[in-house]
PDB file of C-alpha atoms in Angstrom:
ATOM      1  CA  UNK A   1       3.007  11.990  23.713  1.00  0.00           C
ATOM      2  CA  UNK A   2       2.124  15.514  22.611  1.00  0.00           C
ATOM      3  CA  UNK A   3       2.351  19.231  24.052  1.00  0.00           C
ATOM      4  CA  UNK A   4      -0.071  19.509  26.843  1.00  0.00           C
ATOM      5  CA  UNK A   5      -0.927  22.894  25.498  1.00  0.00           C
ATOM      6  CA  UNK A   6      -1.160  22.588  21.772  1.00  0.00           C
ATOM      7  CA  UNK A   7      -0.659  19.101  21.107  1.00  0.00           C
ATOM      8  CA  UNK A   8       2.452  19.307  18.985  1.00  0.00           C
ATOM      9  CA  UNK A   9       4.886  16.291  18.862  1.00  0.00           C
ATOM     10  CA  UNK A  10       8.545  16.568  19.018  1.00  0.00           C
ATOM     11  CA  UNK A  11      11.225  17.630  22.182  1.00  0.00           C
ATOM     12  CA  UNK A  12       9.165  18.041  24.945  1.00  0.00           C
ATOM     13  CA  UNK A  13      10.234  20.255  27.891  1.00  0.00           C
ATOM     14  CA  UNK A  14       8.840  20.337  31.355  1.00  0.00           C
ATOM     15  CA  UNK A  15       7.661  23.566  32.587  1.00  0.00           C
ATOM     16  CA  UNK A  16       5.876  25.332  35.149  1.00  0.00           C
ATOM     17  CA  UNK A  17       3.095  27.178  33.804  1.00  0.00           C
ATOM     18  CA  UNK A  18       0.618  29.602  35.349  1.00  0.00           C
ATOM     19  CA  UNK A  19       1.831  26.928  39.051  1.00  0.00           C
ATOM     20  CA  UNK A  20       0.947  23.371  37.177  1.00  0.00           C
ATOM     21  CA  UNK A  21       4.183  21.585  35.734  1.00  0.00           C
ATOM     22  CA  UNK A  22       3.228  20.849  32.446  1.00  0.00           C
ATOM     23  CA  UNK A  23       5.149  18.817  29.560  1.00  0.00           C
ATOM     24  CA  UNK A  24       5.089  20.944  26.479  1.00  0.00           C
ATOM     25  CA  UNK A  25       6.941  21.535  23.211  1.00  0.00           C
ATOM     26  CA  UNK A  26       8.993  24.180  22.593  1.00  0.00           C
ATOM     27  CA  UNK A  27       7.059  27.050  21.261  1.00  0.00           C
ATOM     28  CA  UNK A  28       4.699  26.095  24.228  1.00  0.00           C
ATOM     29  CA  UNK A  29       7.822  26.574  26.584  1.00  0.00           C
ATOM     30  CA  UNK A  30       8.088  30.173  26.513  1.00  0.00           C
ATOM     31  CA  UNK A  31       4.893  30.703  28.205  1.00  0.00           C
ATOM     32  CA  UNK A  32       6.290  29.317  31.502  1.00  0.00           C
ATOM     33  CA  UNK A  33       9.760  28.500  33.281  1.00  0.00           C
ATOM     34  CA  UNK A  34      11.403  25.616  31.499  1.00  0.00           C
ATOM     35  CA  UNK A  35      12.915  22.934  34.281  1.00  0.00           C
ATOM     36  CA  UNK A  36      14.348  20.849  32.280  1.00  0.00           C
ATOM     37  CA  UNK A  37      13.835  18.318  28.995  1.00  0.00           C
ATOM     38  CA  UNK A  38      11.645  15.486  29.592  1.00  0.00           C
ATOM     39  CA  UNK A  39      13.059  12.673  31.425  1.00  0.00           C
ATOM     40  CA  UNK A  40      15.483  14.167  32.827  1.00  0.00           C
ATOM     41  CA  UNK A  41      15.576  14.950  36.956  1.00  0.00           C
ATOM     42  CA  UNK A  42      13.407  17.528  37.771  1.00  0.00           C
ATOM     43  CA  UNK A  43      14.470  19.246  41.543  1.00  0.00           C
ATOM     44  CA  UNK A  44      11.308  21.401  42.214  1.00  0.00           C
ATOM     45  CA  UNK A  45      12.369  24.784  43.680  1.00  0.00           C
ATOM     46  CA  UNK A  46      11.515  26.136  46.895  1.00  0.00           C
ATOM     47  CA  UNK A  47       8.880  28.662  47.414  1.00  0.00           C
ATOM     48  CA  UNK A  48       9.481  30.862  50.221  1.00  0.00           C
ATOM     49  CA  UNK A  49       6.425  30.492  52.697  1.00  0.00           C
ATOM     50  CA  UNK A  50       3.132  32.972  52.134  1.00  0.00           C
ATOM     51  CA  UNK A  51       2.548  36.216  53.998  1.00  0.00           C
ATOM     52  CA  UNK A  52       0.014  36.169  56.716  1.00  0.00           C
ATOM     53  CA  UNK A  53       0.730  32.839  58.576  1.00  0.00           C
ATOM     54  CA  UNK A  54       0.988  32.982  62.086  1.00  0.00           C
ATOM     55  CA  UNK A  55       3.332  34.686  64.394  1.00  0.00           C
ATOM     56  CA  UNK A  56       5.231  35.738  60.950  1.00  0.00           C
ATOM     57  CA  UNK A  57       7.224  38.931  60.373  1.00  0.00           C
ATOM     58  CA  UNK A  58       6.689  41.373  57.693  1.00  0.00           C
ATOM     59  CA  UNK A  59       7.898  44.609  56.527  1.00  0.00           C
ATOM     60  CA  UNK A  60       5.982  48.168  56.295  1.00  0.00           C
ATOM     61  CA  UNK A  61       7.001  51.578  55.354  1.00  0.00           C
ATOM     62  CA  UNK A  62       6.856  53.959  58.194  1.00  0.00           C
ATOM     63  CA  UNK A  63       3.813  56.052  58.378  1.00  0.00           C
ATOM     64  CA  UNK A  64       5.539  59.084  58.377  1.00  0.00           C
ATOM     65  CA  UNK A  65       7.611  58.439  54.590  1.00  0.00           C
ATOM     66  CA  UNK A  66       6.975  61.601  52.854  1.00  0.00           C
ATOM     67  CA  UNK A  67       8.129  64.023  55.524  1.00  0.00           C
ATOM     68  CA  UNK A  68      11.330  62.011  56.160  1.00  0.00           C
ATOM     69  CA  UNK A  69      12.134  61.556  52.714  1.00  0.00           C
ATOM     70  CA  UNK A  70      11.623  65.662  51.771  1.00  0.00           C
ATOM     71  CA  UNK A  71      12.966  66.650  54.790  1.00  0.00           C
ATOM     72  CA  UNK A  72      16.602  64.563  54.291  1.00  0.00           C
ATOM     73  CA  UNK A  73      16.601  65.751  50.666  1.00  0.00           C
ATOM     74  CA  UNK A  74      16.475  69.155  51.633  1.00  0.00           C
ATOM     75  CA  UNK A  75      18.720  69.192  54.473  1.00  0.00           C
ATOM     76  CA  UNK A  76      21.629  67.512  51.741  1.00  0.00           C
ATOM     77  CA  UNK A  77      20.510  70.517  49.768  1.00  0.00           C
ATOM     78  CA  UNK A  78      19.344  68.458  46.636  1.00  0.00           C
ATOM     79  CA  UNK A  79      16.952  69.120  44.322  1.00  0.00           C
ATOM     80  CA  UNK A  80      14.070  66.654  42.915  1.00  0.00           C
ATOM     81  CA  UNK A  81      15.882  66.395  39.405  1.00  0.00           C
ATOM     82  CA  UNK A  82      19.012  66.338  41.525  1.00  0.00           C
ATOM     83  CA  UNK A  83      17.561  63.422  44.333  1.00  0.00           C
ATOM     84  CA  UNK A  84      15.975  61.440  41.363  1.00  0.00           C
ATOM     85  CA  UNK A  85      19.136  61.255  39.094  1.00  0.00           C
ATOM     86  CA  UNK A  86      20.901  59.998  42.174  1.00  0.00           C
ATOM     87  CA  UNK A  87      18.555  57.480  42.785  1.00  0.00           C
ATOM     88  CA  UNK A  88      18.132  56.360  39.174  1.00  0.00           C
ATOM     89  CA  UNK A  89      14.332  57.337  39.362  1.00  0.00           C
ATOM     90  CA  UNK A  90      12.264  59.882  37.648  1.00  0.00           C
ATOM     91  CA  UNK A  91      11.234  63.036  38.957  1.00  0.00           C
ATOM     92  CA  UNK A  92       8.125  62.432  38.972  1.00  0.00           C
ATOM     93  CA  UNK A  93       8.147  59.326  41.033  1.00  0.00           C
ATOM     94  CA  UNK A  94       9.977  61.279  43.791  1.00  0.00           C
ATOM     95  CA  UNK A  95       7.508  64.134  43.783  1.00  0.00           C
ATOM     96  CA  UNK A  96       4.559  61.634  44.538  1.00  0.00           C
ATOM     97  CA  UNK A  97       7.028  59.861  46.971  1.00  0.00           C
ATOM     98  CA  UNK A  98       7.542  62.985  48.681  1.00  0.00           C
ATOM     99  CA  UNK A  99       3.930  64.125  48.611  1.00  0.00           C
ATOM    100  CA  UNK A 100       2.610  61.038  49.803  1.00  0.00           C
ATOM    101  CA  UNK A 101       0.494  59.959  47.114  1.00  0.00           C
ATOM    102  CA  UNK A 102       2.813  56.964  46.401  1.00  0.00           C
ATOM    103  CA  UNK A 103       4.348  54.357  48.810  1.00  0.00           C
ATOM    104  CA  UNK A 104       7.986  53.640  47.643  1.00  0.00           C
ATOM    105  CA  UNK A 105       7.707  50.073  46.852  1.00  0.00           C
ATOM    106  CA  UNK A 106      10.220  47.576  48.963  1.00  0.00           C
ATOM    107  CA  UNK A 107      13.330  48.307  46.590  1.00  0.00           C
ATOM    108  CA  UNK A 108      13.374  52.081  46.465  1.00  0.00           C
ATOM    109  CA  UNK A 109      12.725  52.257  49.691  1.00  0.00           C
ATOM    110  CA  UNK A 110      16.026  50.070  50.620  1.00  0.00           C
ATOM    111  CA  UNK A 111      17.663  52.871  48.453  1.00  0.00           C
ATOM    112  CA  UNK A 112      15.983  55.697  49.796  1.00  0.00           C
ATOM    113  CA  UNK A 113      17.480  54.280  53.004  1.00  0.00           C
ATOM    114  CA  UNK A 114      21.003  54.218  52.076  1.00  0.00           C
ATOM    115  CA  UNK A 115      20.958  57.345  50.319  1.00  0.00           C
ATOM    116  CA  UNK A 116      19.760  59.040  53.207  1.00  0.00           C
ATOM    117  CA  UNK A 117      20.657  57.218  56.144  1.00  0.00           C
ATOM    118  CA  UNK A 118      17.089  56.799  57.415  1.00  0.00           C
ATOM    119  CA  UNK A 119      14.961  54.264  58.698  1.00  0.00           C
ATOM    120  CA  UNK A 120      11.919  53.586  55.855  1.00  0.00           C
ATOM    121  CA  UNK A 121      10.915  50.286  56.845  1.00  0.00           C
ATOM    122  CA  UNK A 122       9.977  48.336  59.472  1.00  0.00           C
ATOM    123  CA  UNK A 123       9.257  44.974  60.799  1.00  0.00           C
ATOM    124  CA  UNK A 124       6.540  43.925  62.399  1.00  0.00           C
ATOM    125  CA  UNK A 125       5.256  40.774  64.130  1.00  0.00           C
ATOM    126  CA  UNK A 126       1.864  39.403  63.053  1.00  0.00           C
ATOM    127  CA  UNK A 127      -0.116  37.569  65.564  1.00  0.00           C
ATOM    128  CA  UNK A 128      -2.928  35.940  64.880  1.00  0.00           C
ATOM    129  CA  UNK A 129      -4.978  34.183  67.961  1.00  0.00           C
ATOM    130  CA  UNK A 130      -7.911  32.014  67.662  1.00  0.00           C
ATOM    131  CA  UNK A 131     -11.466  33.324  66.301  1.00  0.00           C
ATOM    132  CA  UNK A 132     -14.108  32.758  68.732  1.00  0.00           C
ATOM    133  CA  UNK A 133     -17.186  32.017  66.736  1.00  0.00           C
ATOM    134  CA  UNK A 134     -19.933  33.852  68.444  1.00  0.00           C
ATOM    135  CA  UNK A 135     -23.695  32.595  68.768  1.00  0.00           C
ATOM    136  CA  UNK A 136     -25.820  35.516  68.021  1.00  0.00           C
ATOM    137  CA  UNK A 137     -29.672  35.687  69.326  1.00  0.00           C
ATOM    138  CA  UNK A 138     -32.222  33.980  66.690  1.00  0.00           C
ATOM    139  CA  UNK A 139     -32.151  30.986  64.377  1.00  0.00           C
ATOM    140  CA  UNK A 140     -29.908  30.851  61.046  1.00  0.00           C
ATOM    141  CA  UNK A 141     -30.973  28.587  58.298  1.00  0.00           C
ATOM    142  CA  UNK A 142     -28.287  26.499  59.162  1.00  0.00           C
ATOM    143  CA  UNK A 143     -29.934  25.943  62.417  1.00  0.00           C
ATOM    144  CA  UNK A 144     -33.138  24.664  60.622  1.00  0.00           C
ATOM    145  CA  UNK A 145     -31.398  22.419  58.608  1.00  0.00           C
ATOM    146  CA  UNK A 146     -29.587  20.787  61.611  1.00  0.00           C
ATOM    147  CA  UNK A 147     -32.863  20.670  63.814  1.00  0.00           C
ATOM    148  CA  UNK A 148     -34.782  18.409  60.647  1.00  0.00           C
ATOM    149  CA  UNK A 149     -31.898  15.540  61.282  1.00  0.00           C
TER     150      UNK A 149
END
């Protein structure tokens, strides 16, 4: 049987590609993660469940980001170069940071945090209840279609 990809024959691999396993050769492999050679046990790995299912924490940065972050900085008496060599980060990045044009994405912000002993993110409970579908005034074509049967 050939590469599901390109057709090649030879050592097929299975692979996950682009969320379909696929069985492909070995150039094809690299375009995906490899699992394992063909035939042998595959143990598909778990995926951890999707954000936005009910009654299901996530995690925000506080509103309120910029000022904290500027305002610790300053108070250790640290400069932007200074903050962002500390933090492995450029300048730059900190400036926006501290300016508020740029969110700290999930990883800084767990650094910011233990470099400054603050509290960036939180979590928060998302609840979602059951949609009431409302019936407006007037017909819809749906409604025509259901008063022909």
């Amino acid at each position: 049987m050939g590469c599901d990809m390109c057709g090649r024959h030879g050592d097929m691999y299975n692979a996950i590609i682009e969320d379909v396993e696929l069985s492909v050769c070995e150039s094809c492999a690299k375009f995906g993660k490899v699992m394992g050679r063909k035939n042998s046990e595959y143990i598909p790995e778990r995926r951890p469940a999707m954000p936005g299912h009910p009654d299901e924490s996530i995690e925000l940065i506080v509103d309120n980001y910029a000022q904290l972050i500027k305002g610790k900085r300053e108070a250790m008496g640290l400069t932007q170069k200074e903050f962002a060599q500390k933090l492995n980060e450029k300048e730059s990045t900190i400036h926006k940071i501290e300016t508020g044009g740029l969110e700290p994405p999930m990883a800084l912000a767990r650094k910011l945090e233990k470099l400054l002993k603050v509290k960036l993110i939180e979590e928060h409970q998302e609840v979602r209840g059951k949609t009431e579908k409302r019936k407006e005034e007037g017909l819809t074509l749906g409604d025509f279609i259901s008063l022909k049967k």
